[in-house]
PDB file of C-alpha atoms in Angstrom:
ATOM      1  CA  GLY A 112      93.257  79.131-198.146  1.00 48.00           C
ATOM      2  CA  GLU A 113      91.063  81.791-198.425  1.00 57.00           C
ATOM      3  CA  ASP A 114      91.729  85.169-200.246  1.00 87.00           C
ATOM      4  CA  VAL A 115      90.378  87.991-201.020  1.00 93.00           C
ATOM      5  CA  GLU A 116      90.990  90.531-203.980  1.00 94.00           C
ATOM      6  CA  GLN A 117      90.303  93.648-205.198  1.00 94.00           C
ATOM      7  CA  SER A 118      91.574  97.098-207.026  1.00 90.00           C
ATOM      8  CA  LEU A 119      93.391  98.659-205.035  1.00 90.00           C
ATOM      9  CA  PHE A 120      92.426 102.272-206.503  1.00 95.00           C
ATOM     10  CA  LEU A 121      89.590 103.765-208.080  1.00 97.00           C
ATOM     11  CA  SER A 122      89.087 106.950-209.792  1.00 97.00           C
ATOM     12  CA  VAL A 123      85.338 108.315-209.993  1.00 97.00           C
ATOM     13  CA  ARG A 124      83.886 112.541-210.616  1.00 97.00           C
ATOM     14  CA  GLU A 125      81.381 113.522-207.567  1.00 97.00           C
ATOM     15  CA  GLY A 126      78.143 112.644-208.458  1.00 97.00           C
ATOM     16  CA  ASP A 127      78.706 109.248-209.538  1.00 97.00           C
ATOM     17  CA  SER A 128      78.282 106.468-208.856  1.00 97.00           C
ATOM     18  CA  SER A 129      81.361 105.011-207.486  1.00 98.00           C
ATOM     19  CA  VAL A 130      82.213 100.487-208.106  1.00 98.00           C
ATOM     20  CA  ILE A 131      84.390  99.156-206.236  1.00 98.00           C
ATOM     21  CA  ASN A 132      84.996  95.154-206.206  1.00 97.00           C
ATOM     22  CA  CYS A 133      86.163  92.179-204.608  1.00 96.00           C
ATOM     23  CA  THR A 134      86.359  88.785-205.198  1.00 96.00           C
ATOM     24  CA  TYR A 135      86.867  85.892-202.634  1.00 92.00           C
ATOM     25  CA  THR A 136      88.161  82.702-203.373  1.00 89.00           C
ATOM     26  CA  ASP A 137      86.603  80.550-200.876  1.00 84.00           C
ATOM     27  CA  SER A 138      83.040  78.812-201.155  1.00 80.00           C
ATOM     28  CA  SER A 139      81.780  78.707-198.298  1.00 82.00           C
ATOM     29  CA  SER A 140      81.989  81.573-197.488  1.00 81.00           C
ATOM     30  CA  THR A 141      79.217  82.788-195.072  1.00 85.00           C
ATOM     31  CA  TYR A 142      79.229  86.706-194.101  1.00 91.00           C
ATOM     32  CA  LEU A 143      80.873  89.260-196.540  1.00 93.00           C
ATOM     33  CA  TYR A 144      81.224  92.970-195.206  1.00 95.00           C
ATOM     34  CA  TRP A 145      81.937  96.518-196.308  1.00 97.00           C
ATOM     35  CA  TYR A 146      84.361  98.709-194.106  1.00 97.00           C
ATOM     36  CA  LYS A 147      85.247 102.441-195.029  1.00 97.00           C
ATOM     37  CA  GLN A 148      88.371 103.843-193.439  1.00 96.00           C
ATOM     38  CA  GLU A 149      89.203 107.724-193.784  1.00 95.00           C
ATOM     39  CA  PRO A 150      92.685 108.894-193.227  1.00 92.00           C
ATOM     40  CA  GLY A 151      93.983 108.446-190.022  1.00 90.00           C
ATOM     41  CA  ALA A 152      91.148 106.297-188.245  1.00 92.00           C
ATOM     42  CA  GLY A 153      90.278 103.729-187.299  1.00 93.00           C
ATOM     43  CA  LEU A 154      87.354 100.580-189.538  1.00 96.00           C
ATOM     44  CA  GLN A 155      84.541 101.473-189.366  1.00 96.00           C
ATOM     45  CA  LEU A 156      82.313  99.054-190.423  1.00 95.00           C
ATOM     46  CA  LEU A 157      79.185 100.322-193.545  1.00 96.00           C
ATOM     47  CA  THR A 158      77.757  96.897-193.960  1.00 95.00           C
ATOM     48  CA  TYR A 159      77.157  93.438-194.482  1.00 93.00           C
ATOM     49  CA  ILE A 160      75.590  90.477-196.307  1.00 93.00           C
ATOM     50  CA  PHE A 161      74.219  86.998-195.591  1.00 91.00           C
ATOM     51  CA  SER A 162      75.529  84.635-198.256  1.00 87.00           C
ATOM     52  CA  ASN A 163      71.878  83.618-198.794  1.00 88.00           C
ATOM     53  CA  MET A 164      71.269  86.719-199.507  1.00 89.00           C
ATOM     54  CA  ASP A 165      71.849  88.502-203.810  1.00 92.00           C
ATOM     55  CA  MET A 166      71.831  91.611-202.503  1.00 95.00           C
ATOM     56  CA  LYS A 167      70.862  94.441-200.120  1.00 94.00           C
ATOM     57  CA  GLN A 168      70.607  98.315-200.172  1.00 95.00           C
ATOM     58  CA  ASP A 169      70.955 100.449-197.516  1.00 92.00           C
ATOM     59  CA  GLN A 170      70.234 104.373-197.923  1.00 95.00           C
ATOM     60  CA  ARG A 171      72.816 105.672-200.710  1.00 96.00           C
ATOM     61  CA  LEU A 172      74.862 101.772-200.536  1.00 97.00           C
ATOM     62  CA  THR A 173      73.570  99.240-202.592  1.00 97.00           C
ATOM     63  CA  VAL A 174      75.474  95.814-201.929  1.00 97.00           C
ATOM     64  CA  LEU A 175      75.252  93.225-204.549  1.00 97.00           C
ATOM     65  CA  LEU A 176      76.361  89.534-203.452  1.00 95.00           C
ATOM     66  CA  ASN A 177      77.186  86.852-206.751  1.00 94.00           C
ATOM     67  CA  LYS A 178      77.964  84.014-205.171  1.00 91.00           C
ATOM     68  CA  LYS A 179      78.197  81.463-208.361  1.00 91.00           C
ATOM     69  CA  ASP A 180      81.354  83.975-209.691  1.00 93.00           C
ATOM     70  CA  LYS A 181      82.052  84.545-206.345  1.00 92.00           C
ATOM     71  CA  HIS A 182      81.742  88.891-206.188  1.00 95.00           C
ATOM     72  CA  LEU A 183      80.754  91.316-204.225  1.00 96.00           C
ATOM     73  CA  SER A 184      80.052  95.120-204.877  1.00 97.00           C
ATOM     74  CA  LEU A 185      79.612  97.952-203.890  1.00 98.00           C
ATOM     75  CA  ARG A 186      77.382 100.980-205.377  1.00 98.00           C
ATOM     76  CA  ILE A 187      77.191 103.604-203.514  1.00 98.00           C
ATOM     77  CA  ALA A 188      75.059 106.070-204.886  1.00 98.00           C
ATOM     78  CA  ASP A 189      75.520 109.639-206.101  1.00 98.00           C
ATOM     79  CA  THR A 190      79.607 110.158-204.405  1.00 98.00           C
ATOM     80  CA  GLN A 191      80.786 112.760-202.542  1.00 97.00           C
ATOM     81  CA  THR A 192      83.453 114.414-201.451  1.00 95.00           C
ATOM     82  CA  GLY A 193      83.494 112.880-198.331  1.00 95.00           C
ATOM     83  CA  ASP A 194      83.287 108.923-199.680  1.00 97.00           C
ATOM     84  CA  SER A 195      86.804 109.412-200.296  1.00 97.00           C
ATOM     85  CA  ALA A 196      88.703 106.505-198.536  1.00 97.00           C
ATOM     86  CA  ILE A 197      90.158 103.067-198.522  1.00 96.00           C
ATOM     87  CA  TYR A 198      86.767 100.530-198.581  1.00 97.00           C
ATOM     88  CA  PHE A 199      88.319  96.750-197.422  1.00 96.00           C
ATOM     89  CA  CYS A 200      85.809  93.968-198.413  1.00 96.00           C
ATOM     90  CA  ALA A 201      86.162  91.230-195.548  1.00 95.00           C
ATOM     91  CA  GLU A 202      84.427  87.675-195.909  1.00 92.00           C
ATOM     92  CA  THR A 203      83.595  84.493-192.613  1.00 90.00           C
ATOM     93  CA  SER A 204      83.887  80.741-193.793  1.00 83.00           C
ATOM     94  CA  GLY A 205      83.978  77.491-192.951  1.00 76.00           C
ATOM     95  CA  GLY A 206      82.475  78.252-189.290  1.00 75.00           C
ATOM     96  CA  SER A 207      85.054  80.876-188.772  1.00 81.00           C
ATOM     97  CA  TYR A 208      83.906  84.363-187.648  1.00 85.00           C
ATOM     98  CA  ILE A 209      86.676  85.587-187.711  1.00 89.00           C
ATOM     99  CA  PRO A 210      87.460  87.517-191.206  1.00 91.00           C
ATOM    100  CA  THR A 211      90.286  87.750-193.540  1.00 91.00           C
ATOM    101  CA  PHE A 212      90.220  91.467-195.084  1.00 93.00           C
ATOM    102  CA  GLY A 213      91.513  92.519-198.877  1.00 93.00           C
ATOM    103  CA  ARG A 214      94.326  94.478-199.020  1.00 93.00           C
ATOM    104  CA  GLY A 215      91.841  98.122-198.972  1.00 95.00           C
ATOM    105  CA  THR A 216      90.592 100.373-202.620  1.00 96.00           C
ATOM    106  CA  SER A 217      91.620 103.995-202.446  1.00 96.00           C
ATOM    107  CA  LEU A 218      88.443 105.164-203.324  1.00 98.00           C
ATOM    108  CA  ILE A 219      89.763 108.493-205.062  1.00 97.00           C
ATOM    109  CA  VAL A 220      86.219 111.802-205.593  1.00 97.00           C
ATOM    110  CA  HIS A 221      87.559 114.611-207.108  1.00 94.00           C
ATOM    111  CA  PRO A 222      84.729 118.100-208.442  1.00 90.00           C
TER     112      PRO A 222
ATOM    113  CA  ASN B 194      79.671 106.530-175.995  1.00 62.00           C
ATOM    114  CA  ALA B 195      84.082 105.781-176.224  1.00 75.00           C
ATOM    115  CA  GLY B 196      84.096 102.288-178.238  1.00 95.00           C
ATOM    116  CA  VAL B 197      87.019 101.167-178.956  1.00 97.00           C
ATOM    117  CA  THR B 198      89.687 102.769-176.907  1.00 97.00           C
ATOM    118  CA  GLN B 199      93.247 102.517-177.525  1.00 97.00           C
ATOM    119  CA  THR B 200      96.164 104.661-175.745  1.00 97.00           C
ATOM    120  CA  PRO B 201      99.124 105.776-177.522  1.00 97.00           C
ATOM    121  CA  LYS B 202      98.694 106.896-179.850  1.00 96.00           C
ATOM    122  CA  PHE B 203     101.892 107.565-181.501  1.00 97.00           C
ATOM    123  CA  GLN B 204     105.224 106.052-180.130  1.00 97.00           C
ATOM    124  CA  VAL B 205     108.756 105.742-181.463  1.00 98.00           C
ATOM    125  CA  LEU B 206     110.140 102.759-180.392  1.00 97.00           C
ATOM    126  CA  LYS B 207     113.923 102.416-180.154  1.00 98.00           C
ATOM    127  CA  THR B 208     114.606  99.049-181.326  1.00 98.00           C
ATOM    128  CA  GLY B 209     114.855  96.014-178.910  1.00 98.00           C
ATOM    129  CA  GLN B 210     112.676  98.470-176.584  1.00 98.00           C
ATOM    130  CA  SER B 211     109.905  97.311-175.042  1.00 97.00           C
ATOM    131  CA  MET B 212     105.907  98.188-174.729  1.00 97.00           C
ATOM    132  CA  THR B 213     102.941  97.974-174.348  1.00 98.00           C
ATOM    133  CA  LEU B 214      99.792  99.045-176.637  1.00 98.00           C
ATOM    134  CA  GLN B 215      97.091  98.941-174.336  1.00 98.00           C
ATOM    135  CA  CYS B 216      92.917  98.879-175.493  1.00 98.00           C
ATOM    136  CA  ALA B 217      89.670  98.353-173.143  1.00 98.00           C
ATOM    137  CA  GLN B 218      85.838  98.320-175.280  1.00 98.00           C
ATOM    138  CA  ASP B 219      82.686 100.002-173.175  1.00 97.00           C
ATOM    139  CA  MET B 220      80.638  97.515-174.754  1.00 96.00           C
ATOM    140  CA  ASN B 221      79.492  94.195-172.830  1.00 96.00           C
ATOM    141  CA  HIS B 222      81.805  92.642-176.215  1.00 95.00           C
ATOM    142  CA  ASN B 223      83.787  88.889-175.486  1.00 94.00           C
ATOM    143  CA  SER B 224      85.688  88.862-178.415  1.00 94.00           C
ATOM    144  CA  MET B 225      88.356  91.500-179.002  1.00 96.00           C
ATOM    145  CA  TYR B 226      91.192  91.451-181.789  1.00 97.00           C
ATOM    146  CA  TRP B 227      94.537  92.977-182.186  1.00 98.00           C
ATOM    147  CA  TYR B 228      95.648  93.300-185.623  1.00 97.00           C
ATOM    148  CA  ARG B 229      98.210  95.206-187.686  1.00 97.00           C
ATOM    149  CA  GLN B 230      98.234  97.539-190.486  1.00 95.00           C
ATOM    150  CA  ASP B 231     101.309  97.705-192.873  1.00 93.00           C
ATOM    151  CA  PRO B 232     100.832 100.243-196.453  1.00 85.00           C
ATOM    152  CA  GLY B 233      99.404  97.269-199.783  1.00 78.00           C
ATOM    153  CA  MET B 234      99.342  94.034-197.019  1.00 81.00           C
ATOM    154  CA  GLY B 235      95.631  95.588-195.904  1.00 84.00           C
ATOM    155  CA  LEU B 236      95.166  94.082-192.105  1.00 93.00           C
ATOM    156  CA  ARG B 237      96.618  90.780-190.382  1.00 94.00           C
ATOM    157  CA  LEU B 238      95.867  88.947-187.239  1.00 96.00           C
ATOM    158  CA  ILE B 239      98.019  88.796-184.751  1.00 98.00           C
ATOM    159  CA  TYR B 240      96.094  88.223-181.586  1.00 98.00           C
ATOM    160  CA  TYR B 241      93.183  87.928-180.120  1.00 97.00           C
ATOM    161  CA  SER B 242      91.083  86.675-177.857  1.00 96.00           C
ATOM    162  CA  ALA B 243      86.868  84.461-178.249  1.00 93.00           C
ATOM    163  CA  SER B 244      86.173  86.122-174.504  1.00 92.00           C
ATOM    164  CA  GLU B 245      87.255  86.810-171.367  1.00 92.00           C
ATOM    165  CA  GLY B 246      90.507  84.428-170.478  1.00 91.00           C
ATOM    166  CA  THR B 247      91.222  82.886-173.475  1.00 95.00           C
ATOM    167  CA  THR B 248      93.786  84.275-176.350  1.00 97.00           C
ATOM    168  CA  ASP B 249      94.780  82.076-179.493  1.00 97.00           C
ATOM    169  CA  LYS B 250      98.146  83.345-182.178  1.00 97.00           C
ATOM    170  CA  GLY B 251      96.621  84.510-185.183  1.00 96.00           C
ATOM    171  CA  GLU B 252      97.951  84.668-188.884  1.00 93.00           C
ATOM    172  CA  VAL B 253     101.302  87.147-187.366  1.00 96.00           C
ATOM    173  CA  PRO B 254     102.104  86.534-183.552  1.00 98.00           C
ATOM    174  CA  ASN B 255     106.001  86.159-183.887  1.00 97.00           C
ATOM    175  CA  GLY B 256     108.181  89.210-181.463  1.00 97.00           C
ATOM    176  CA  TYR B 257     104.350  89.886-179.682  1.00 98.00           C
ATOM    177  CA  ASN B 258     102.286  88.314-176.332  1.00 98.00           C
ATOM    178  CA  VAL B 259      99.058  89.382-175.450  1.00 98.00           C
ATOM    179  CA  SER B 260      97.388  90.501-172.270  1.00 97.00           C
ATOM    180  CA  ARG B 261      93.314  89.060-171.678  1.00 97.00           C
ATOM    181  CA  LEU B 262      93.042  91.720-169.101  1.00 90.00           C
ATOM    182  CA  ASN B 263      89.117  91.481-168.120  1.00 96.00           C
ATOM    183  CA  LYS B 264      86.757  91.443-170.551  1.00 96.00           C
ATOM    184  CA  ARG B 265      86.819  94.912-171.220  1.00 97.00           C
ATOM    185  CA  GLU B 266      91.128  95.406-172.270  1.00 98.00           C
ATOM    186  CA  PHE B 267      92.804  93.134-174.333  1.00 98.00           C
ATOM    187  CA  SER B 268      96.385  94.200-173.568  1.00 98.00           C
ATOM    188  CA  LEU B 269      99.427  93.821-177.370  1.00 98.00           C
ATOM    189  CA  ARG B 270     103.054  93.521-175.696  1.00 98.00           C
ATOM    190  CA  LEU B 271     106.478  93.767-177.677  1.00 97.00           C
ATOM    191  CA  GLU B 272     109.115  92.427-175.911  1.00 94.00           C
ATOM    192  CA  SER B 273     111.891  93.515-178.283  1.00 97.00           C
ATOM    193  CA  ALA B 274     110.776  95.565-180.693  1.00 97.00           C
ATOM    194  CA  ALA B 275     111.974  95.487-184.245  1.00 98.00           C
ATOM    195  CA  PRO B 276     111.884  97.303-187.656  1.00 97.00           C
ATOM    196  CA  SER B 277     110.024  95.429-188.802  1.00 97.00           C
ATOM    197  CA  GLN B 278     107.064  95.926-186.544  1.00 98.00           C
ATOM    198  CA  THR B 279     107.340  99.125-187.629  1.00 98.00           C
ATOM    199  CA  SER B 280     103.193  99.989-188.748  1.00 97.00           C
ATOM    200  CA  VAL B 281      99.709 100.790-187.677  1.00 97.00           C
ATOM    201  CA  TYR B 282      98.110  98.391-185.004  1.00 98.00           C
ATOM    202  CA  PHE B 283      94.245  98.372-184.730  1.00 97.00           C
ATOM    203  CA  CYS B 284      93.074  96.920-182.135  1.00 98.00           C
ATOM    204  CA  ALA B 285      88.749  95.437-182.742  1.00 97.00           C
ATOM    205  CA  SER B 286      85.264  94.223-180.681  1.00 96.00           C
ATOM    206  CA  THR B 287      83.330  92.410-180.894  1.00 93.00           C
ATOM    207  CA  PRO B 288      80.304  90.947-179.121  1.00 90.00           C
ATOM    208  CA  GLY B 289      80.961  87.181-180.788  1.00 82.00           C
ATOM    209  CA  GLY B 290      80.216  85.846-183.854  1.00 79.00           C
ATOM    210  CA  PHE B 291      79.288  86.471-187.328  1.00 83.00           C
ATOM    211  CA  SER B 292      79.059  90.816-186.021  1.00 83.00           C
ATOM    212  CA  GLY B 293      80.977  93.180-187.454  1.00 90.00           C
ATOM    213  CA  TYR B 294      84.456  94.861-185.713  1.00 94.00           C
ATOM    214  CA  THR B 295      83.903  97.650-183.564  1.00 96.00           C
ATOM    215  CA  PHE B 296      87.496  99.199-184.904  1.00 97.00           C
ATOM    216  CA  GLY B 297      90.294 101.751-182.529  1.00 97.00           C
ATOM    217  CA  SER B 298      91.392 105.028-184.282  1.00 96.00           C
ATOM    218  CA  GLY B 299      94.873 102.862-184.600  1.00 96.00           C
ATOM    219  CA  THR B 300      98.208 103.202-182.396  1.00 97.00           C
ATOM    220  CA  ARG B 301     100.770 104.558-185.080  1.00 97.00           C
ATOM    221  CA  LEU B 302     104.537 102.616-184.493  1.00 98.00           C
ATOM    222  CA  THR B 303     107.664 103.827-185.017  1.00 97.00           C
ATOM    223  CA  VAL B 304     111.155 100.769-184.316  1.00 98.00           C
ATOM    224  CA  VAL B 305     114.239 103.218-184.934  1.00 97.00           C
TER     225      VAL B 305
END
């Protein structure tokens, strides 16, 4: 079955760029998503990319997709303390519209 | 715009008690979902409703039942709570297709 893997933790300094990585196993992936979860809250959709795209940029967020390596990344430029949260990668594949979620990466931003 | 509203926000149950978690969305979305989130486990799908009048099992349906009451509301019932059901429960909705989810703020359930 599908599998989505993420590293559990990432620590960065305020002002630096953060890169959160995700790998997936299903070569028929169609849409890939990034969600953000702040403490005590639900998940919030940040951005998504269709599998025929290599890159998508939205203000401070850049999503890169390497379909050959089944690797997705989320780059946050000029990381702020307010970016501290858990970031979830998710993908849909095989015609199903129900995403498979990774276990989340906790981003810690320190001064 | 409220989005997805879940009630209650917190609940403590004794083993064997029953309860219903409520979820309502005001975005006219077709599809609704129930997930549970446990530390280190990510999100696991319990049940979903692709459209009004339909419900289907997800990855971890045992011990739960659902009702899609109307297009707005999708409830999750625990008939006989067990400590293994201690978790944070999230409801989500989408218009359908590959649109991303809108999540509620969660219900934190503890079963003692």
